[in-house]
Amino acid sequence: KKYQQELKFCESVLAELMKPKYSAVSYPFVSPVDPVALNIPSYLTIIKKPMDFGTIEKNLKNGAYQSAKDFYKDAQLVFGNCYKFNPEGDAVNKMGHQLEEIFEKLWDE
Ligand SMILES: Cc1ccc(Nc2c(-c3ccc(O)cc3)nc3c(C)cccn23)cc1
């Protein structure tokens, strides 16, 4: 029961985060980083565990998460990867910080 409610909460946070109103800051994070399309061949050597919110949504639907904690860990990975690859001050780094702020507010609701 508790597990079901936890995952329902994760789904609601994700649904909100993926809404069009946040697309200006979420678009780099809603689907897997494509190193070819973005011309960043170094990405997969720098980022050991790529993650994005589209993959998180898939995992959630496939029952890949044992708890809200596992969901939260993958969300943190999206932001951590962003800050590792995109230097402080870069546009995408700033978008990561903005989206993380939105995420944390939804998480603490
Ligand atoms: C030359 C260059 C430099 C930086 C980027 N970053 C970047 C990323 C990105 C997102 C998450 C992440 O962990 C790493 C990268 N997503 C984008 C998008 C969607 C458009 C433009 C830039 N983007 C792309 C190319």
Coordinates of N, CA and C and ligand atoms in Angstrom, one line a residue:
K1 N 0.9 -1.2 0.0 CA 0.0 0.0 0.0 C 0.9 1.2 0.0
K2 N 1.8 1.3 1.0 CA 2.7 2.5 1.1 C 3.5 2.6 -0.2
Y3 N 4.0 1.5 -0.6 CA 4.8 1.5 -1.9 C 4.0 2.0 -3.0
Q4 N 2.8 1.6 -3.1 CA 1.9 2.1 -4.2 C 1.8 3.6 -4.1
Q5 N 1.5 4.1 -2.9 CA 1.3 5.5 -2.7 C 2.6 6.3 -3.1
E6 N 3.7 5.8 -2.6 CA 5.0 6.4 -2.9 C 5.2 6.6 -4.4
L7 N 5.0 5.5 -5.2 CA 5.2 5.6 -6.6 C 4.2 6.5 -7.3
K8 N 2.9 6.5 -6.7 CA 1.9 7.5 -7.3 C 2.4 8.9 -7.1
F9 N 3.1 9.2 -6.0 CA 3.6 10.5 -5.8 C 4.7 10.8 -6.8
C10 N 5.6 9.8 -7.0 CA 6.7 10.0 -8.0 C 6.1 10.3 -9.4
E11 N 5.0 9.6 -9.7 CA 4.4 9.8 -11.0 C 3.8 11.2 -11.2
S12 N 3.3 11.7 -10.0 CA 2.7 13.1 -10.1 C 3.7 14.2 -10.2
V13 N 4.9 14.0 -9.5 CA 6.0 14.9 -9.6 C 6.5 14.9 -11.0
L14 N 6.7 13.8 -11.6 CA 7.2 13.7 -13.0 C 6.2 14.3 -14.0
A15 N 5.0 14.0 -13.8 CA 3.9 14.5 -14.7 C 4.0 16.1 -14.7
E16 N 4.1 16.6 -13.5 CA 4.2 18.1 -13.4 C 5.4 18.6 -14.1
L17 N 6.6 18.0 -13.8 CA 7.9 18.5 -14.3 C 7.9 18.4 -15.8
M18 N 7.2 17.5 -16.4 CA 7.2 17.4 -17.9 C 6.2 18.2 -18.6
K19 N 5.5 19.0 -17.8 CA 4.4 19.9 -18.4 C 5.0 20.9 -19.4
P20 N 4.3 21.3 -20.4 CA 4.8 22.3 -21.4 C 5.3 23.6 -20.7
K21 N 4.7 24.0 -19.6 CA 5.0 25.2 -19.0 C 6.5 25.3 -18.5
Y22 N 7.1 24.1 -18.3 CA 8.5 24.1 -17.9 C 9.4 23.7 -19.0
S23 N 8.9 23.6 -20.3 CA 9.7 23.0 -21.4 C 10.9 23.9 -21.7
A24 N 10.8 25.2 -21.4 CA 12.0 26.1 -21.7 C 13.2 25.7 -20.9
V25 N 13.0 25.1 -19.7 CA 14.1 24.7 -18.9 C 14.3 23.2 -18.8
S26 N 13.2 22.4 -19.2 CA 13.3 21.0 -19.1 C 13.8 20.3 -20.4
Y27 N 13.7 20.9 -21.5 CA 13.9 20.2 -22.8 C 15.3 19.5 -22.9
P28 N 16.4 19.9 -22.3 CA 17.6 19.1 -22.4 C 17.6 17.8 -21.6
F29 N 16.6 17.7 -20.7 CA 16.6 16.6 -19.7 C 15.4 15.6 -19.9
V30 N 14.6 15.8 -20.9 CA 13.4 15.0 -21.0 C 13.6 13.7 -21.9
S31 N 14.7 13.7 -22.6 CA 15.0 12.5 -23.4 C 16.5 12.3 -23.3
P32 N 17.0 11.1 -23.6 CA 18.4 10.8 -23.5 C 19.3 11.7 -24.3
V33 N 20.4 12.2 -23.7 CA 21.4 13.0 -24.4 C 21.9 12.3 -25.6
D34 N 21.8 12.9 -26.8 CA 22.3 12.3 -28.0 C 23.6 12.9 -28.4
P35 N 24.7 12.2 -28.0 CA 26.1 12.8 -28.2 C 26.3 13.1 -29.7
V36 N 25.7 12.4 -30.6 CA 25.9 12.6 -32.1 C 25.2 13.9 -32.5
A37 N 23.9 13.9 -32.1 CA 23.1 15.1 -32.5 C 23.6 16.4 -31.9
L38 N 24.1 16.3 -30.7 CA 24.6 17.5 -30.0 C 26.1 17.7 -30.2
N39 N 26.7 16.8 -31.0 CA 28.2 17.0 -31.3 C 29.0 17.0 -30.1
I40 N 28.8 16.1 -29.2 CA 29.6 16.0 -27.9 C 30.1 14.6 -27.8
P41 N 31.0 14.2 -28.7 CA 31.5 12.8 -28.6 C 32.1 12.4 -27.3
S42 N 32.5 13.4 -26.5 CA 33.2 13.1 -25.2 C 32.1 12.7 -24.1
Y43 N 30.8 12.9 -24.5 CA 29.8 12.8 -23.4 C 29.9 11.4 -22.7
L44 N 29.9 10.3 -23.4 CA 29.8 9.0 -22.8 C 31.1 8.6 -22.1
T45 N 32.2 9.3 -22.4 CA 33.4 9.0 -21.6 C 33.4 9.8 -20.3
I46 N 32.8 10.9 -20.3 CA 32.7 11.8 -19.1 C 31.6 11.3 -18.2
I47 N 30.4 11.0 -18.8 CA 29.2 10.6 -18.0 C 29.0 9.1 -18.1
K48 N 29.3 8.5 -16.9 CA 29.3 7.0 -16.8 C 27.8 6.4 -16.8
K49 N 26.9 7.2 -16.2 CA 25.5 6.7 -16.2 C 24.6 7.7 -16.6
P50 N 24.4 7.8 -18.0 CA 23.4 8.8 -18.5 C 22.0 8.5 -18.0
M51 N 21.3 9.6 -17.7 CA 19.9 9.4 -17.2 C 19.1 10.7 -17.7
D52 N 17.8 10.5 -17.9 CA 17.0 11.6 -18.3 C 15.6 11.3 -17.8
F53 N 14.7 12.3 -17.8 CA 13.3 12.1 -17.2 C 12.4 11.2 -18.1
G54 N 12.7 11.1 -19.4 CA 12.0 10.2 -20.2 C 12.2 8.8 -19.9
T55 N 13.5 8.5 -19.6 CA 13.9 7.1 -19.2 C 13.4 6.9 -17.8
I56 N 13.4 7.9 -16.9 CA 12.8 7.7 -15.5 C 11.3 7.4 -15.6
E57 N 10.6 8.0 -16.5 CA 9.2 7.8 -16.7 C 9.0 6.3 -17.2
K58 N 9.8 5.9 -18.1 CA 9.7 4.5 -18.6 C 10.0 3.5 -17.4
N59 N 11.1 3.8 -16.7 CA 11.4 2.9 -15.5 C 10.2 2.9 -14.5
L60 N 9.6 4.0 -14.3 CA 8.5 4.1 -13.3 C 7.4 3.2 -13.8
K61 N 7.1 3.3 -15.1 CA 5.9 2.6 -15.7 C 6.3 1.1 -15.7
N62 N 7.6 0.7 -15.9 CA 7.9 -0.7 -15.9 C 8.2 -1.3 -14.5
G63 N 7.9 -0.5 -13.5 CA 8.2 -1.0 -12.1 C 9.6 -1.3 -11.8
A64 N 10.5 -0.5 -12.4 CA 12.0 -0.6 -12.2 C 12.4 -0.1 -10.9
Y65 N 11.6 0.8 -10.2 CA 12.0 1.4 -9.0 C 11.3 0.6 -7.8
Q66 N 12.2 0.3 -6.8 CA 11.7 -0.4 -5.6 C 11.1 0.5 -4.6
S67 N 11.5 1.8 -4.8 CA 11.0 2.8 -3.8 C 11.1 4.2 -4.4
A68 N 10.5 5.2 -3.7 CA 10.6 6.6 -4.1 C 12.1 7.0 -4.1
K69 N 12.8 6.4 -3.2 CA 14.2 6.7 -3.0 C 15.0 6.4 -4.3
D70 N 14.7 5.3 -4.9 CA 15.4 4.9 -6.2 C 15.0 5.9 -7.3
F71 N 13.8 6.3 -7.3 CA 13.3 7.3 -8.3 C 14.1 8.6 -8.1
Y72 N 14.2 9.0 -6.8 CA 14.9 10.3 -6.5 C 16.4 10.2 -6.8
K73 N 17.0 9.0 -6.6 CA 18.4 8.9 -7.0 C 18.6 9.1 -8.5
D74 N 17.7 8.5 -9.3 CA 17.9 8.7 -10.8 C 17.6 10.2 -11.2
A75 N 16.7 10.9 -10.5 CA 16.5 12.3 -10.8 C 17.7 13.1 -10.4
Q76 N 18.4 12.7 -9.3 CA 19.6 13.4 -8.9 C 20.7 13.2 -9.9
L77 N 20.7 12.0 -10.5 CA 21.7 11.7 -11.6 C 21.5 12.6 -12.8
V78 N 20.3 12.9 -13.2 CA 20.1 13.8 -14.3 C 20.8 15.1 -14.1
F79 N 20.5 15.6 -12.9 CA 21.1 16.9 -12.5 C 22.6 16.9 -12.4
G80 N 23.1 15.8 -11.7 CA 24.6 15.6 -11.5 C 25.3 15.5 -12.8
N81 N 24.7 14.7 -13.7 CA 25.4 14.6 -15.1 C 25.4 15.9 -15.8
C82 N 24.3 16.7 -15.7 CA 24.3 18.0 -16.3 C 25.4 18.9 -15.8
Y83 N 25.6 19.0 -14.4 CA 26.6 19.8 -13.8 C 28.0 19.4 -14.1
K84 N 28.1 18.0 -14.3 CA 29.5 17.5 -14.6 C 29.9 17.9 -16.0
F85 N 28.9 17.8 -16.9 CA 29.3 18.0 -18.3 C 29.2 19.5 -18.7
N86 N 28.2 20.2 -18.3 CA 28.0 21.6 -18.7 C 28.6 22.5 -17.6
P87 N 29.7 23.2 -17.9 CA 30.3 24.0 -16.9 C 29.4 25.0 -16.2
E88 N 29.7 25.4 -15.0 CA 28.9 26.5 -14.3 C 28.8 27.7 -15.2
G89 N 27.7 28.3 -15.3 CA 27.5 29.5 -16.1 C 27.0 29.2 -17.5
D90 N 27.2 28.0 -18.0 CA 26.7 27.6 -19.3 C 25.1 27.6 -19.2
A91 N 24.5 27.9 -20.4 CA 23.1 27.9 -20.5 C 22.4 26.7 -20.0
V92 N 22.9 25.5 -20.4 CA 22.3 24.2 -20.0 C 22.5 23.9 -18.5
N93 N 23.7 24.3 -18.0 CA 23.9 24.2 -16.6 C 22.9 25.0 -15.8
K94 N 22.6 26.2 -16.2 CA 21.6 27.1 -15.5 C 20.2 26.5 -15.6
M95 N 19.9 25.9 -16.8 CA 18.6 25.2 -16.9 C 18.5 24.0 -15.9
G96 N 19.6 23.3 -15.8 CA 19.6 22.2 -14.8 C 19.3 22.7 -13.4
H97 N 19.9 23.8 -13.0 CA 19.7 24.4 -11.7 C 18.3 24.8 -11.5
Q98 N 17.7 25.4 -12.6 CA 16.3 25.9 -12.5 C 15.4 24.7 -12.4
L99 N 15.6 23.7 -13.2 CA 14.7 22.5 -13.2 C 14.8 21.8 -11.8
E100 N 16.1 21.7 -11.3 CA 16.3 21.1 -10.0 C 15.5 21.8 -8.9
E101 N 15.5 23.1 -9.0 CA 14.7 23.9 -8.0 C 13.2 23.6 -8.1
I102 N 12.7 23.5 -9.3 CA 11.3 23.2 -9.5 C 11.0 21.7 -9.0
F103 N 12.0 20.8 -9.3 CA 11.8 19.4 -8.9 C 11.8 19.3 -7.3
E104 N 12.7 20.0 -6.7 CA 12.8 20.0 -5.2 C 11.6 20.5 -4.5
K105 N 11.0 21.6 -5.1 CA 9.8 22.2 -4.6 C 8.6 21.2 -4.7
L106 N 8.5 20.5 -5.9 CA 7.5 19.5 -6.1 C 7.7 18.3 -5.1
W107 N 9.0 17.9 -4.9 CA 9.3 16.8 -4.1 C 8.9 17.0 -2.6
D108 N 9.1 18.3 -2.2 CA 8.8 18.6 -0.7 C 7.4 19.0 -0.5
E109 N 6.6 18.9 -1.5 CA 5.2 19.4 -1.4 C 4.5 18.6 -0.3
Ligands
LIG1 C1 28.8 21.6 -27.5 C2 27.8 21.3 -26.5 C3 27.9 21.7 -25.2 C4 26.9 21.5 -24.2 C5 25.8 20.8 -24.6 N1 24.9 20.5 -23.6 C6 23.6 20.2 -23.9 C7 22.8 19.2 -23.3 C8 23.1 18.3 -22.2 C9 22.1 18.0 -21.3 C10 22.4 17.2 -20.2 C11 23.7 16.7 -20.1 O1 24.0 15.9 -19.0 C12 24.7 17.1 -21.0 C13 24.4 17.9 -22.0 N2 21.6 19.2 -23.9 C14 21.6 20.1 -24.8 C15 20.6 20.5 -25.7 C16 19.3 19.8 -25.7 C17 20.8 21.5 -26.6 C18 22.0 22.2 -26.6 C19 23.0 21.8 -25.8 N3 22.8 20.8 -24.9 C20 25.6 20.3 -25.9 C21 26.6 20.6 -26.9

